[in-house]
XYZ file of C-alpha atoms in Angstrom:
321
model
C 0.000 0.000 0.000
C 2.793 2.404 0.852
C 4.532 1.649 -2.442
C 1.417 2.666 -4.354
C 0.957 5.767 -2.190
C 4.532 6.965 -2.769
C 4.417 6.086 -6.472
C 1.349 8.273 -6.914
C 3.062 11.188 -5.163
C 6.237 10.851 -7.221
C 4.224 10.537 -10.449
C 2.262 13.688 -9.629
C 5.485 15.618 -9.006
C 6.966 14.344 -12.273
C 3.820 15.330 -14.182
C 4.037 18.838 -12.739
C 7.743 19.056 -13.470
C 8.626 20.012 -9.893
C 10.532 18.307 -7.061
C 8.537 16.096 -4.702
C 8.844 18.523 -1.763
C 7.430 21.348 -3.877
C 4.644 19.183 -5.287
C 3.472 18.199 -1.801
C 4.239 21.399 0.094
C 3.915 24.200 -2.455
C 5.535 27.562 -1.813
C 5.533 26.977 1.943
C 7.973 24.069 1.625
C 11.215 25.780 2.547
C 12.210 24.662 6.047
C 15.224 22.364 6.164
C 15.190 20.029 9.166
C 17.632 19.985 12.065
C 19.223 16.530 11.754
C 19.387 14.006 14.592
C 22.675 12.253 13.802
C 22.833 8.853 15.485
C 26.556 8.598 16.205
C 26.578 5.926 18.924
C 24.432 2.778 18.768
C 23.411 0.275 21.417
C 20.473 -1.877 22.454
C 18.989 -4.048 19.719
C 20.991 -2.175 17.063
C 24.388 -3.100 18.513
C 24.478 -5.949 21.014
C 27.011 -5.538 23.835
C 27.382 -1.774 23.500
C 24.870 0.028 25.748
C 21.418 -0.784 27.102
C 20.002 2.276 25.366
C 19.656 2.191 21.612
C 20.570 5.583 20.145
C 22.702 8.534 21.196
C 22.372 11.448 18.768
C 23.741 14.953 18.262
C 21.638 17.851 16.965
C 23.386 20.920 15.481
C 20.797 23.396 16.765
C 23.221 26.330 16.696
C 24.171 26.078 13.022
C 23.207 28.733 10.503
C 22.144 26.337 7.749
C 21.481 22.665 7.139
C 24.798 22.297 5.292
C 26.716 23.810 8.189
C 24.853 21.684 10.738
C 25.567 18.532 8.757
C 29.248 19.447 8.527
C 29.391 19.910 12.295
C 27.775 16.505 12.782
C 30.249 14.822 10.437
C 33.193 16.433 12.226
C 31.895 15.245 15.612
C 31.321 11.751 14.215
C 34.927 11.472 13.074
C 36.256 12.973 16.307
C 34.280 10.325 18.178
C 35.819 7.605 16.026
C 39.313 8.890 16.794
C 38.655 9.026 20.542
C 37.242 5.497 20.604
C 40.057 4.123 18.442
C 42.771 5.750 20.562
C 41.292 4.189 23.705
C 41.173 0.717 22.222
C 37.411 0.484 21.658
C 35.827 -1.045 18.579
C 34.891 1.414 15.850
C 32.586 -1.017 14.068
C 29.170 0.502 13.378
C 25.633 -0.557 14.256
C 22.513 -0.785 12.093
C 22.224 2.979 11.627
C 25.904 3.778 11.161
C 26.768 4.848 14.697
C 29.740 3.370 16.506
C 29.042 0.499 18.889
C 31.787 0.321 21.529
C 31.458 -1.841 24.644
C 31.826 1.070 27.050
C 30.686 -0.815 30.133
C 28.048 1.726 31.113
C 25.251 3.767 29.615
C 26.267 7.155 30.965
C 29.735 6.776 29.483
C 28.160 7.061 26.037
C 26.971 10.594 26.808
C 30.331 11.522 28.303
C 32.386 10.358 25.316
C 30.025 12.176 22.929
C 30.525 15.389 24.889
C 34.273 14.889 24.522
C 33.873 14.485 20.768
C 31.747 17.640 20.527
C 34.391 19.676 22.311
C 37.215 18.067 20.319
C 35.432 19.216 17.152
C 35.462 22.800 18.464
C 31.735 22.964 19.258
C 29.967 23.979 22.465
C 27.700 21.363 24.059
C 24.363 22.883 24.976
C 24.809 25.831 22.600
C 26.042 24.685 19.183
C 25.133 21.044 19.751
C 22.463 19.359 21.839
C 22.003 15.674 22.563
C 18.991 13.531 21.669
C 18.298 10.029 22.965
C 16.248 7.084 21.788
C 16.665 4.467 24.531
C 13.969 2.236 22.929
C 12.813 1.111 26.354
C 10.041 -1.154 25.014
C 12.926 -3.548 24.283
C 14.009 -3.358 27.943
C 10.577 -3.751 29.518
C 9.666 -7.037 31.188
C 5.885 -7.408 31.015
C 5.884 -10.160 33.638
C 7.495 -7.998 36.321
C 6.565 -4.528 35.082
C 10.224 -3.501 35.389
C 12.931 -2.335 32.983
C 16.015 -4.533 32.626
C 19.386 -2.775 32.250
C 21.778 -5.705 31.723
C 24.854 -3.553 31.043
C 24.349 -1.970 34.457
C 23.263 -5.257 36.026
C 20.018 -3.964 37.521
C 16.284 -3.576 37.046
C 14.288 -0.409 37.657
C 10.639 0.507 38.005
C 8.943 3.096 35.789
C 9.379 5.928 38.298
C 13.055 5.097 38.759
C 13.604 5.287 35.004
C 11.931 8.707 34.961
C 14.304 9.717 37.769
C 17.244 8.562 35.633
C 16.131 10.707 32.679
C 15.538 13.705 34.942
C 19.024 13.315 36.416
C 20.654 13.021 32.981
C 18.781 16.070 31.679
C 19.899 18.061 34.707
C 23.567 17.207 34.164
C 23.850 16.953 30.377
C 22.573 19.059 27.411
C 19.849 16.543 26.506
C 17.096 18.205 24.509
C 15.035 15.284 23.204
C 14.095 11.830 24.544
C 12.293 9.351 22.296
C 10.580 6.301 23.797
C 11.825 7.015 27.293
C 9.215 4.540 28.584
C 7.714 1.378 27.099
C 4.948 1.659 24.508
C 2.069 0.871 26.884
C 3.461 2.402 30.083
C 1.030 5.319 29.853
C 1.398 6.250 33.517
C 5.164 6.437 33.093
C 4.831 8.619 29.991
C 2.539 11.026 31.853
C 5.028 11.306 34.695
C 7.936 11.841 32.311
C 6.082 14.573 30.408
C 4.931 16.272 33.590
C 8.458 16.399 34.974
C 10.471 17.184 31.832
C 8.071 18.213 29.066
C 8.465 21.961 29.555
C 12.209 21.803 28.884
C 12.755 18.560 26.955
C 11.152 17.210 23.793
C 9.355 13.971 24.701
C 8.982 12.011 21.448
C 6.552 9.152 20.906
C 7.564 6.411 18.469
C 6.520 3.009 19.820
C 3.956 4.873 21.921
C 2.249 6.456 18.896
C 3.242 4.358 15.835
C 2.153 7.310 13.633
C -1.435 6.332 14.437
C -4.072 9.031 14.980
C -5.978 7.019 17.591
C -2.879 6.714 19.763
C -1.931 10.325 19.051
C -5.371 11.441 20.269
C -4.975 9.439 23.467
C -1.500 10.891 24.055
C -2.843 14.414 23.531
C -5.662 13.796 25.999
C -3.346 12.262 28.606
C -0.502 14.734 27.976
C 1.840 11.804 27.521
C 4.344 13.452 25.157
C 4.923 16.601 23.117
C 6.306 15.350 19.788
C 5.566 12.782 17.083
C 8.087 10.556 15.362
C 6.591 10.213 11.874
C 7.344 6.969 10.012
C 5.411 6.685 6.781
C 5.945 2.940 6.429
C 4.777 2.421 10.001
C 1.255 3.672 9.286
C 1.220 2.656 5.615
C 0.338 5.629 3.416
C 1.283 9.218 2.708
C -2.203 10.552 3.468
C -2.331 8.857 6.875
C 1.133 10.188 7.684
C 0.085 13.709 6.696
C -2.984 13.425 8.921
C -0.806 12.323 11.850
C 1.492 15.308 11.329
C -1.460 17.692 11.111
C -3.069 16.320 14.284
C 0.218 16.581 16.177
C 0.820 20.136 15.017
C -2.685 21.156 16.058
C -1.807 19.997 19.581
C 1.299 22.217 19.600
C 3.659 19.254 19.290
C 6.959 18.976 17.487
C 7.359 16.560 14.565
C 10.398 14.454 13.649
C 10.462 12.821 10.218
C 12.118 9.434 10.584
C 13.799 6.602 8.744
C 13.643 2.977 9.932
C 16.495 0.837 11.221
C 16.229 -1.200 8.008
C 16.562 1.254 5.115
C 17.164 1.653 1.402
C 18.670 4.533 -0.552
C 15.219 5.954 -1.260
C 15.201 9.658 -0.296
C 11.456 10.320 -0.039
C 11.553 11.158 3.671
C 14.034 13.974 2.992
C 11.489 15.594 0.661
C 8.664 14.955 3.135
C 10.564 16.694 5.935
C 10.768 19.823 3.771
C 7.286 19.490 2.236
C 5.663 19.321 5.680
C 8.137 21.688 7.379
C 8.696 19.183 10.181
C 11.824 21.044 11.304
C 13.569 17.821 12.385
C 14.720 14.611 10.723
C 16.147 11.416 12.130
C 18.020 9.413 9.534
C 21.093 7.875 11.149
C 24.804 8.564 11.214
C 26.680 10.326 8.408
C 27.779 6.872 7.229
C 26.397 4.012 5.087
C 24.821 4.866 1.764
C 21.246 4.240 2.942
C 21.646 7.059 5.507
C 23.906 9.403 3.549
C 21.469 9.387 0.599
C 18.935 11.336 2.695
C 21.507 13.898 3.807
C 22.669 14.393 0.224
C 19.088 14.950 -0.917
C 18.590 17.597 1.783
C 21.789 19.341 0.648
C 20.397 19.383 -2.898
C 17.066 20.769 -1.702
C 18.771 23.516 0.313
C 20.760 24.460 -2.774
C 17.600 24.526 -4.915
C 15.775 26.755 -2.433
C 18.679 29.182 -2.263
C 17.960 32.299 -0.229
C 14.420 31.184 0.646
C 15.665 28.148 2.624
C 15.078 28.281 6.376
C 17.068 26.396 9.000
C 15.006 26.573 12.192
C 17.513 25.714 14.914
C 15.770 25.871 18.279
C 12.555 27.064 16.623
C 12.026 23.445 15.532
C 10.976 22.624 19.105
C 7.489 23.931 20.011
C 7.864 22.672 23.605
C 10.214 25.613 24.236
C 7.363 28.098 23.857
C 6.065 27.242 27.304
C 9.417 27.481 29.086
């Protein structure tokens, strides 16, 4: 179904003689997204690395998409050098991020901060950190607890919220995706109540780009941002409806790839067409990830002086701080 949906959209753009982002978004399609570059992998994407799945950098202080991407690439390679010099593996996980066996989850944040500074950038100003711990993979339904095997312990929902609150207090973490398991609604409400005025709380497994679950999350104030995956819900029109519903609630929107990808670049055009302001599409490595970044560079070049890079304006949750 998705193949037919995307084929129709691409055919319409070709018939009009315009790029896909312009065909879908018209003259308003000019916002380039702030990238979430997944530079360190763990969890199900890189066994033996960290309990938490994705550690990302966001170049919120850059002046353009091209500059932000360059900063991310420089940090990525600085991270590789630091890991290599300390004897850690520099093999990459499913989304191109490095997957070292650091021996602890917090060490991942610390080594990324080192890489940011080594690249000449300021953590918390030029660069902010985003997390996707993918905690549904850590949740034990039989006990109602979260297993952290790297740390050798289990925690309850409230204790995991305490962990995120502590990390956000000590590190420049600006976005947390799937900080609780997909059906831990009470945990999501607590997380949003405690951190949602300062931190973007992103629903992926919680929402699955589904309007029914989005409506429930809006009603329960469970999060403040949508992770939009077009092949999760199955069609372009349903994805657009999910984005519209989320925006109406004052949420942020992150256009997203999947862990299994191809070199198709449609989501790059969708991020611009729908002015999502953010995109998550892996590390600046592996052709299936780099293809999206290259397409966004082309789009920025096509838009010229009308292109907008939103920086911190991509995060509606900041309006209430």
